[in-house]
Coordinates of C-alpha atoms in Angstrom, one line a residue:
M1 CA 0.0 0.0 0.0
A2 CA 1.3 3.4 -0.9
T3 CA 2.4 5.7 2.0
E4 CA -0.3 8.3 1.2
D5 CA -3.0 5.6 1.1
K6 CA -1.7 4.1 4.3
N7 CA -1.8 7.5 6.1
R8 CA -5.2 8.3 4.8
A9 CA -6.5 4.8 5.8
T10 CA -5.2 5.4 9.3
A11 CA -7.0 8.8 9.5
A12 CA -10.1 7.3 8.1
A13 CA -10.0 4.5 10.7
I14 CA -9.6 7.1 13.6
L15 CA -12.3 9.5 12.5
P16 CA -15.4 7.5 13.2
L17 CA -13.9 6.3 16.5
V18 CA -13.7 9.9 17.8
G19 CA -17.3 10.6 17.0
G20 CA -17.0 11.7 13.4
A21 CA -16.2 15.0 11.8
A22 CA -19.0 16.8 13.6
N23 CA -17.5 15.9 17.0
V24 CA -14.0 17.4 16.2
S25 CA -13.6 21.0 17.2
S26 CA -9.8 21.4 16.8
I27 CA -6.9 19.5 15.3
A28 CA -3.2 19.8 16.1
H29 CA -0.2 17.6 16.5
C30 CA 3.1 17.6 18.3
M31 CA 6.1 15.2 17.7
T32 CA 4.2 12.0 18.5
R33 CA 0.5 12.8 19.1
L34 CA -2.6 13.8 17.2
R35 CA -4.3 16.3 19.5
L36 CA -8.1 16.7 19.1
G37 CA -10.5 19.1 20.7
L38 CA -13.9 17.2 21.0
H39 CA -17.4 18.5 21.5
D40 CA -18.6 15.3 23.2
R41 CA -16.0 13.1 24.9
S42 CA -18.6 10.3 25.4
L43 CA -18.7 9.6 21.6
V44 CA -15.1 8.3 21.6
D45 CA -14.4 4.6 21.5
D46 CA -11.2 4.3 23.5
E47 CA -10.8 0.6 23.2
A48 CA -11.3 0.5 19.5
L49 CA -8.8 3.3 19.1
K50 CA -6.2 1.5 21.1
A51 CA -6.7 -1.6 19.0
L52 CA -5.8 0.2 15.7
P53 CA -2.4 -0.9 14.5
A54 CA -1.1 2.6 14.0
V55 CA -2.2 3.8 17.5
M56 CA 0.4 3.4 20.3
G57 CA -2.0 4.6 23.0
V58 CA -4.3 7.5 24.0
V59 CA -3.8 10.2 26.6
E60 CA -6.6 12.5 27.9
D61 CA -5.8 16.0 28.9
D62 CA -7.2 19.4 27.9
T63 CA -7.2 17.8 24.4
Y64 CA -7.8 14.1 23.5
Q65 CA -4.3 12.8 22.4
I66 CA -3.8 9.8 20.1
V67 CA -0.2 8.6 20.2
L68 CA 0.9 7.7 16.6
G69 CA 4.7 8.2 16.9
P70 CA 7.2 10.5 15.3
G71 CA 7.0 10.9 11.5
T72 CA 3.6 9.1 11.3
V73 CA 1.7 11.8 13.1
A74 CA 3.0 14.5 10.8
R75 CA 1.7 12.5 7.8
V76 CA -1.6 11.4 9.2
T77 CA -2.7 14.8 10.6
P78 CA -3.1 16.5 7.1
E79 CA -5.1 13.5 5.9
F80 CA -7.3 13.6 9.1
E81 CA -7.8 17.4 8.6
Q82 CA -9.0 16.8 5.0
L83 CA -11.4 14.0 6.1
V84 CA -12.9 16.2 8.8
E85 CA -13.3 19.1 6.3
E86 CA -15.0 16.8 3.8
G87 CA -17.2 15.3 6.5
R88 CA -18.4 18.7 7.6
E89 CA -19.2 19.8 4.0
T90 CA -21.3 16.7 3.4
A91 CA -22.9 16.4 6.8
P92 CA -26.7 16.9 6.8
P93 CA -28.0 19.9 8.8
Q94 CA -28.4 19.0 12.4
A95 CA -31.3 19.9 14.7
A96 CA -30.6 22.8 16.9
V97 CA -29.2 21.8 20.3
S98 CA -29.9 24.0 23.3
S99 CA -27.1 25.4 25.4
D100 CA -28.4 23.4 28.3
D101 CA -28.1 20.1 26.3
L102 CA -24.5 20.9 25.4
A103 CA -23.6 21.8 28.9
A104 CA -25.1 18.6 30.2
Q105 CA -23.3 16.4 27.6
G106 CA -20.1 15.1 29.0
A107 CA -19.8 17.9 31.6
A108 CA -18.8 15.6 34.4
I109 CA -15.9 14.1 32.4
K110 CA -14.6 17.5 31.3
A111 CA -14.8 19.0 34.8
Q112 CA -13.0 16.0 36.2
Q113 CA -10.1 16.2 33.7
K114 CA -9.8 20.0 34.0
A115 CA -9.8 19.8 37.8
K116 CA -6.8 17.4 37.6
N117 CA -4.7 19.3 35.0
A118 CA -5.7 22.9 35.0
T119 CA -3.7 24.2 37.9
P120 CA -2.2 27.6 37.2
F121 CA 1.4 26.3 37.4
K122 CA 0.7 23.5 34.9
L123 CA -1.2 25.8 32.6
F124 CA 1.8 28.1 32.6
L125 CA 4.2 25.2 31.8
R126 CA 2.0 24.2 29.0
K127 CA 2.2 27.7 27.5
I128 CA 6.0 27.5 27.8
A129 CA 6.0 24.1 26.1
N130 CA 3.8 25.3 23.3
I131 CA 6.3 28.1 22.6
F132 CA 9.3 25.8 22.3
V133 CA 7.9 22.5 20.9
P134 CA 7.3 23.9 17.4
L135 CA 11.0 24.8 17.3
I136 CA 12.2 21.2 17.9
P137 CA 12.2 20.0 14.2
A138 CA 14.5 22.9 13.3
L139 CA 16.7 22.2 16.4
I140 CA 17.0 18.6 15.4
G141 CA 17.8 19.3 11.7
C142 CA 20.3 22.0 12.5
G143 CA 21.8 19.9 15.3
I144 CA 22.4 16.9 13.0
I145 CA 24.0 19.2 10.4
A146 CA 26.2 20.7 13.1
G147 CA 27.3 17.2 14.1
L148 CA 28.0 16.2 10.5
N149 CA 30.0 19.5 10.0
G150 CA 32.1 18.9 13.1
L151 CA 32.9 15.3 12.0
L152 CA 34.0 16.5 8.5
V153 CA 36.1 19.3 10.0
N154 CA 37.8 16.9 12.4
L155 CA 38.5 14.5 9.6
G156 CA 39.7 17.3 7.2
W157 CA 37.2 16.2 4.6
L158 CA 35.3 18.5 2.1
P159 CA 36.8 21.8 3.3
A160 CA 34.9 23.6 0.6
V161 CA 31.5 22.3 1.9
T162 CA 32.0 22.7 5.7
P163 CA 31.5 26.5 5.8
A164 CA 28.2 26.1 4.0
L165 CA 27.2 23.4 6.5
A166 CA 28.2 25.7 9.4
A167 CA 26.0 28.4 8.0
M168 CA 23.1 26.0 7.8
A169 CA 23.6 24.7 11.3
S170 CA 24.1 28.2 12.9
G171 CA 21.6 30.3 11.0
F172 CA 18.5 29.2 12.9
M173 CA 20.2 29.4 16.3
A174 CA 21.4 33.0 15.5
L175 CA 17.7 34.0 15.0
I176 CA 16.0 31.6 17.4
A177 CA 15.0 34.6 19.6
V178 CA 12.8 35.9 16.8
F179 CA 10.9 32.6 16.5
V180 CA 10.5 32.4 20.3
G181 CA 9.1 35.9 20.4
Y182 CA 6.7 35.1 17.6
N183 CA 5.4 31.9 19.3
T184 CA 5.2 33.6 22.7
A185 CA 3.0 36.4 21.4
K186 CA 0.8 33.9 19.6
E187 CA 0.5 31.7 22.8
F188 CA -0.3 34.6 25.1
G189 CA -2.9 36.1 22.8
G190 CA -1.1 38.9 21.1
T191 CA -0.1 39.6 17.5
P192 CA 2.7 37.1 16.7
I193 CA 4.6 39.4 14.3
L194 CA 4.8 42.1 16.9
G195 CA 6.3 39.6 19.4
G196 CA 8.8 38.6 16.8
A197 CA 9.6 42.2 16.0
V198 CA 10.4 43.1 19.6
A199 CA 12.4 39.9 20.1
A200 CA 14.4 40.7 17.0
I201 CA 15.9 43.6 18.8
I202 CA 17.9 41.2 21.0
V203 CA 19.8 39.7 18.0
F204 CA 20.2 42.9 16.0
P205 CA 23.9 43.7 15.7
G206 CA 23.3 47.4 16.4
V207 CA 22.7 46.8 20.1
A208 CA 26.4 46.6 20.4
N209 CA 26.4 50.5 20.3
I210 CA 24.1 50.7 23.3
D211 CA 25.1 50.9 27.0
A212 CA 22.8 49.6 29.8
F213 CA 23.7 49.4 33.5
G214 CA 27.1 50.6 32.7
Q215 CA 27.8 47.8 30.3
T216 CA 27.8 47.6 26.5
L217 CA 25.1 45.3 25.2
S218 CA 26.0 42.4 22.9
P219 CA 23.9 40.9 20.2
G220 CA 22.0 37.9 21.5
Q221 CA 22.4 38.9 25.1
G222 CA 19.5 37.4 27.1
G223 CA 18.9 34.8 24.4
V224 CA 15.6 32.9 24.4
L225 CA 14.7 34.0 27.9
G226 CA 15.0 37.7 27.0
A227 CA 13.0 37.1 23.8
L228 CA 10.3 35.3 25.9
G229 CA 10.1 38.2 28.4
A230 CA 10.1 40.8 25.7
A231 CA 7.3 39.2 23.8
V232 CA 5.1 38.7 26.9
L233 CA 5.6 42.4 27.7
A234 CA 4.7 43.3 24.1
V235 CA 1.4 41.3 24.5
Y236 CA 0.4 43.2 27.6
V237 CA 1.3 46.6 26.0
E238 CA -0.7 45.6 22.9
K239 CA -3.7 44.6 24.9
W240 CA -3.6 47.8 26.9
C241 CA -3.4 49.8 23.6
R242 CA -6.4 47.9 22.2
R243 CA -8.5 49.0 25.2
W244 CA -7.6 52.7 25.1
V245 CA -6.6 53.7 21.6
P246 CA -9.6 54.8 19.4
E247 CA -10.4 52.4 16.6
A248 CA -9.6 55.0 13.9
L249 CA -6.1 55.3 15.2
D250 CA -5.5 51.7 16.3
V251 CA -3.8 50.4 13.1
L252 CA -1.1 53.2 13.5
V253 CA -0.8 53.8 17.2
T254 CA -1.1 50.3 18.7
P255 CA 1.8 48.6 16.8
T256 CA 4.0 51.7 17.2
L257 CA 3.5 51.9 21.0
T258 CA 3.8 48.1 21.4
V259 CA 7.2 48.0 19.7
L260 CA 8.4 51.3 21.2
I261 CA 7.5 50.6 24.9
S262 CA 8.4 47.0 25.0
G263 CA 11.5 47.6 22.8
L264 CA 12.9 50.3 25.2
A265 CA 12.1 48.0 28.2
T266 CA 13.9 45.2 26.4
I267 CA 17.0 47.2 25.6
F268 CA 17.4 49.0 28.9
G269 CA 16.3 46.2 31.2
L270 CA 15.3 42.8 30.0
M271 CA 18.4 42.1 27.9
Y272 CA 20.7 42.7 30.9
V273 CA 18.5 40.8 33.4
A274 CA 17.9 37.9 31.1
G275 CA 21.6 37.8 30.2
E276 CA 22.5 37.4 33.8
I277 CA 19.9 34.7 34.3
S278 CA 21.1 32.8 31.2
S279 CA 24.7 33.0 32.4
A280 CA 23.7 31.8 35.8
I281 CA 21.9 28.8 34.3
G282 CA 25.0 27.8 32.3
T283 CA 27.3 28.3 35.3
F284 CA 25.0 26.3 37.6
A285 CA 24.7 23.4 35.1
D286 CA 28.5 23.3 34.7
W287 CA 29.0 23.5 38.5
L288 CA 26.4 20.9 39.2
L289 CA 27.9 18.3 36.9
S290 CA 31.5 19.2 37.7
N291 CA 31.2 18.9 41.5
G292 CA 28.3 16.4 42.0
G293 CA 28.2 14.7 38.6
A294 CA 27.4 11.2 39.7
G295 CA 25.0 12.2 42.4
A296 CA 23.3 14.8 40.3
G297 CA 23.0 12.4 37.4
F298 CA 21.6 9.8 39.6
V299 CA 18.9 12.1 40.9
L300 CA 18.1 13.6 37.5
G301 CA 17.9 10.3 35.7
G302 CA 15.8 8.8 38.4
L303 CA 13.3 11.6 38.7
F304 CA 12.7 12.4 35.0
L305 CA 10.0 9.8 34.4
P306 CA 7.9 11.1 37.4
L307 CA 8.5 14.6 36.2
V308 CA 7.1 13.6 32.8
M309 CA 4.1 12.0 34.4
L310 CA 3.4 15.2 36.3
G311 CA 4.0 17.4 33.3
L312 CA 6.8 19.3 35.1
H313 CA 9.5 18.3 32.6
Q314 CA 8.2 21.2 30.5
A315 CA 10.0 23.6 32.8
L316 CA 13.3 22.2 31.5
I317 CA 12.7 23.1 27.8
P318 CA 13.8 26.8 28.1
I319 CA 16.9 25.6 30.1
H320 CA 17.9 23.1 27.4
T321 CA 17.4 25.8 24.8
T322 CA 19.5 28.3 26.8
L323 CA 22.3 25.9 27.2
I324 CA 22.3 25.0 23.5
E325 CA 22.4 28.7 22.7
Q326 CA 25.2 29.4 25.1
Q327 CA 27.4 26.3 24.8
G328 CA 26.3 24.6 21.6
Y329 CA 24.8 21.7 23.4
T330 CA 22.8 20.8 26.6
V331 CA 24.6 18.6 29.1
L332 CA 21.3 17.8 30.8
L333 CA 19.5 15.9 28.0
P334 CA 21.9 12.9 27.7
I335 CA 21.5 12.3 31.5
L336 CA 17.7 12.7 31.4
A337 CA 17.6 10.3 28.4
M338 CA 18.8 7.5 30.7
A339 CA 15.3 7.4 32.1
G340 CA 14.2 5.8 28.7
A341 CA 17.0 3.3 29.0
G342 CA 15.7 2.3 32.5
Q343 CA 12.2 2.0 31.0
V344 CA 13.5 -0.4 28.2
G345 CA 15.3 -2.5 30.7
A346 CA 12.3 -2.7 32.9
A347 CA 10.1 -3.8 30.0
M348 CA 12.5 -6.5 29.1
A349 CA 12.4 -7.8 32.6
V350 CA 8.6 -7.8 32.6
Y351 CA 8.8 -9.9 29.4
F352 CA 10.8 -12.6 31.1
R353 CA 9.0 -12.5 34.4
L354 CA 5.6 -13.0 32.7
P355 CA 6.3 -15.9 30.3
R356 CA 2.6 -17.0 30.3
N357 CA 1.0 -13.6 29.7
E358 CA 0.9 -13.5 25.9
S359 CA -0.9 -10.1 25.8
I360 CA 1.7 -8.1 27.8
R361 CA 4.5 -9.8 26.0
R362 CA 3.0 -8.9 22.6
T363 CA 2.7 -5.3 23.8
I364 CA 6.3 -5.3 24.9
K365 CA 7.6 -6.8 21.6
S366 CA 5.7 -4.2 19.5
A367 CA 6.6 -1.2 21.7
L368 CA 10.3 -2.1 22.4
P369 CA 11.7 -0.8 19.0
A370 CA 10.1 2.6 19.7
G371 CA 11.4 2.5 23.2
L372 CA 15.0 1.9 22.0
L373 CA 14.6 5.0 19.7
G374 CA 13.5 7.1 22.7
V375 CA 9.7 7.0 22.3
G376 CA 8.7 5.8 25.7
E377 CA 5.0 6.3 25.8
P378 CA 3.9 2.8 24.6
L379 CA 6.1 1.1 27.2
I380 CA 5.1 3.6 29.9
Y381 CA 1.3 3.5 29.4
G382 CA 1.1 -0.1 28.1
V383 CA 3.4 -1.8 30.5
S384 CA 5.3 -0.2 33.5
L385 CA 2.9 2.4 34.7
P386 CA -0.2 0.2 34.8
L387 CA 1.7 -2.5 36.6
G388 CA 2.9 0.0 39.2
R389 CA 6.1 -1.4 40.7
P390 CA 8.0 -1.8 37.4
F391 CA 7.5 1.9 36.8
I392 CA 9.5 2.5 40.0
T393 CA 12.2 0.1 39.1
A394 CA 12.4 1.7 35.6
C395 CA 13.2 4.9 37.5
V396 CA 16.0 3.1 39.3
G397 CA 17.5 2.0 36.0
G398 CA 17.3 5.6 34.8
A399 CA 19.1 6.8 38.0
F400 CA 22.0 4.4 37.5
G401 CA 22.4 5.4 33.8
G402 CA 22.2 9.1 34.7
G403 CA 24.7 8.6 37.5
F404 CA 27.1 6.9 35.0
V405 CA 27.0 9.8 32.5
G406 CA 27.1 12.3 35.3
L407 CA 30.2 10.7 36.7
F408 CA 32.1 11.2 33.4
N409 CA 31.0 14.8 33.3
Q410 CA 32.5 15.2 36.8
L411 CA 35.7 13.6 35.5
G412 CA 35.9 16.2 32.7
D413 CA 34.3 14.3 29.8
T414 CA 31.3 16.4 28.9
V415 CA 28.5 14.7 27.1
G416 CA 25.9 17.0 25.5
S417 CA 23.2 17.1 22.9
T418 CA 23.0 19.8 20.2
A419 CA 19.2 19.6 20.1
I420 CA 16.2 18.6 22.2
G421 CA 13.5 16.1 21.3
P422 CA 15.2 12.8 20.4
S423 CA 16.4 10.3 23.0
G424 CA 17.6 6.7 23.2
W425 CA 19.5 5.6 20.1
A426 CA 18.0 8.5 18.1
L427 CA 20.2 10.9 20.2
F428 CA 23.5 9.5 18.8
P429 CA 23.6 11.8 15.7
L430 CA 23.1 14.8 18.0
L431 CA 25.8 14.1 20.5
D432 CA 28.6 16.6 21.2
G433 CA 31.2 17.1 23.9
N434 CA 34.6 18.4 24.8
H435 CA 36.8 15.3 24.1
G436 CA 35.9 14.3 20.6
L437 CA 32.9 12.5 19.1
G438 CA 34.2 9.0 19.7
S439 CA 34.6 9.5 23.4
T440 CA 31.2 11.2 23.7
I441 CA 29.5 8.4 21.8
A442 CA 31.2 5.7 23.9
I443 CA 30.2 7.3 27.2
Y444 CA 26.6 7.8 26.1
G445 CA 26.3 4.3 24.7
A446 CA 27.8 2.9 27.9
G447 CA 25.3 4.9 29.9
L448 CA 22.4 3.4 27.9
L449 CA 23.8 -0.1 28.6
V450 CA 24.0 0.7 32.3
G451 CA 20.4 2.0 32.3
Y452 CA 19.2 -1.2 30.4
V453 CA 21.0 -3.5 32.8
A454 CA 20.0 -1.7 36.0
G455 CA 16.4 -1.3 34.9
F456 CA 16.3 -5.0 34.0
L457 CA 17.9 -6.3 37.2
A458 CA 15.8 -4.0 39.5
T459 CA 12.6 -5.0 37.8
Y460 CA 13.4 -8.7 37.6
F461 CA 14.3 -9.1 41.2
F462 CA 12.2 -6.3 42.9
G463 CA 9.5 -5.4 40.3
F464 CA 6.9 -8.0 41.2
S465 CA 5.3 -9.1 44.4
K466 CA 4.0 -12.6 44.7
D467 CA 0.4 -11.4 44.4
L468 CA 1.3 -9.5 41.2
L469 CA 3.0 -12.5 39.7
T470 CA 0.0 -14.7 40.6
E471 CA -2.4 -12.2 39.0
F472 CA -0.5 -11.6 35.7
N473 CA 1.7 -14.6 35.0
V474 CA -1.2 -16.6 33.6
S475 CA -2.0 -17.9 30.1
Q476 CA -4.7 -15.9 28.3
D477 CA -6.7 -16.7 25.2
P478 CA -5.2 -14.9 22.3
A479 CA -7.3 -12.0 21.2
P480 CA -8.5 -12.0 17.5
S481 CA -6.4 -10.1 15.1
T482 CA -7.5 -6.7 14.1
V483 CA -7.3 -5.7 10.4
A484 CA -5.0 -2.7 10.3
A485 CA -5.9 0.6 8.8
T486 CA -2.7 -0.1 6.9
G487 CA -4.0 -3.3 5.5
G488 CA -2.3 -5.9 7.6
P489 CA -3.0 -7.8 10.9
H490 CA -2.1 -6.3 14.2
P491 CA -1.3 -8.0 17.4
T492 CA -3.3 -7.3 20.6
S493 CA -2.6 -3.8 21.8
D494 CA -2.2 -2.4 25.3
T495 CA -6.0 -2.9 25.8
D496 CA -5.7 -6.4 27.3
A497 CA -2.9 -5.6 29.6
D498 CA -4.6 -2.4 30.7
A499 CA -7.9 -4.2 31.4
D500 CA -6.2 -6.8 33.6
T501 CA -4.2 -4.1 35.3
N502 CA -7.3 -2.0 36.0
R503 CA -9.0 -5.0 37.6
A504 CA -6.0 -5.4 40.0
N505 CA -5.1 -1.7 40.6
G506 CA -8.1 0.4 39.6
P507 CA -8.2 2.8 36.7
G508 CA -5.2 3.1 34.5
P509 CA -3.5 6.2 33.4
T510 CA -5.8 6.9 30.5
D511 CA -9.0 6.0 32.3
P512 CA -11.3 9.0 32.8
G513 CA -11.8 8.0 36.4
S514 CA -8.1 7.9 37.2
T515 CA -5.7 10.5 38.5
G516 CA -3.5 9.8 35.5
P517 CA -0.6 11.9 34.4
D518 CA -0.3 15.1 32.5
S519 CA 0.4 14.9 28.8
P520 CA 4.1 14.2 28.5
E521 CA 4.3 15.5 24.9
K522 CA 3.6 19.2 25.2
A523 CA 7.1 19.4 25.6
P524 CA 8.8 16.6 23.7
A525 CA 7.9 13.1 25.7
R526 CA 10.6 11.1 24.4
V527 CA 12.3 9.5 27.3

């Protein structure tokens, strides 16, 4: 089947299971998930969605999120959007529905989900993630080109080409503040281009002729943090102008005052303050790993999965971006990536500890390749988190892997990533450090191995109680094959494992009655 037909078939299989075109209010996607706004949550068939071959799992948050995986989601989403548009055009007129009917429909479910996830702090973190997540594809592409350029330079190959590669790799980073300003204004309800215009001041070479706080400013000072602050200020200035400026003068006065006021505040305040904060972040990260590398890595690697579950990992995105902007790479991501290694090791231990449970073993076999490439959601939501204790032992594996990489940072062998987003084996092309690519790759690869082994051993020996083994290590009748939207058979999905788990432990992470996690993929959930 052609790729286009495969993607359209997947979209066509999903659409009726989410209530049809009329039930879809908004469509978006991140790196791994199709995110849908729905009018009536009760029309969604969760179990049938999970059984689709292309679907790795579902997560419910402010939007209904269908995990399709990197690459696939970017191809399925346009097909889904087209099907929804076609469905709306051909749908027969519907009888009018009163506001009371709409309010009553699914109100309890929506209220429950929003009560769990709509805390002010988490909403703020989501906004921050929504600013930076759209930048990740460019960070990845430019980061890989930077790595390739560094390799060619070290080998002395293609000297006529490497300057061009350097320009490709560095161009985006030189102007990243503009993109951050644009996305910030868009996310906070202002005019995006005004946010970009104000943020552009930060990278304009002419700021080198300006003195602030007794110091000469430098282009790029304050970086992405300064751009974020400048754009937020521009949004508030713009909104104030919209309230007080007469409509006849709005088109002239509002943009001028927005750029003028927020621009002056940026030049004579925000650039200096944000520059000091950015420098402090870089200094602290270097100090942390230089002085407490093994211990810091152990803590960071062990806590990252719980941070993802709570949605708090999104706070790290601006820190990663600041470090990449300052140093060329972030030293935190390779350590945090060890959490995914612990997850893989834990899943392999579950596979061997439950030899009679065909359903869970099939789930692990189908999800393991994605886990090795850093896409941890299928293993998290389909295996370790529903089982409970294996999730904790997966964190132990991540802690040992993080401690290993942190130890080498402490010994002077810095391991960093030139972009955020990828993890696991997919991070290898983005690695960089201070002692050559070979040494950096060896340390990171050894860290993954430590994470795999530690996660496996911790789960194999401590991940199951006798009651849990009795409950799950039983033979099950194989579920009937489901015909894939892609045209082929598909093994049993997470559904069987989740159903058994829910009987033992209550609602699972995607059950509307659970207290499940925040969406890991507002910021990139690759662990």
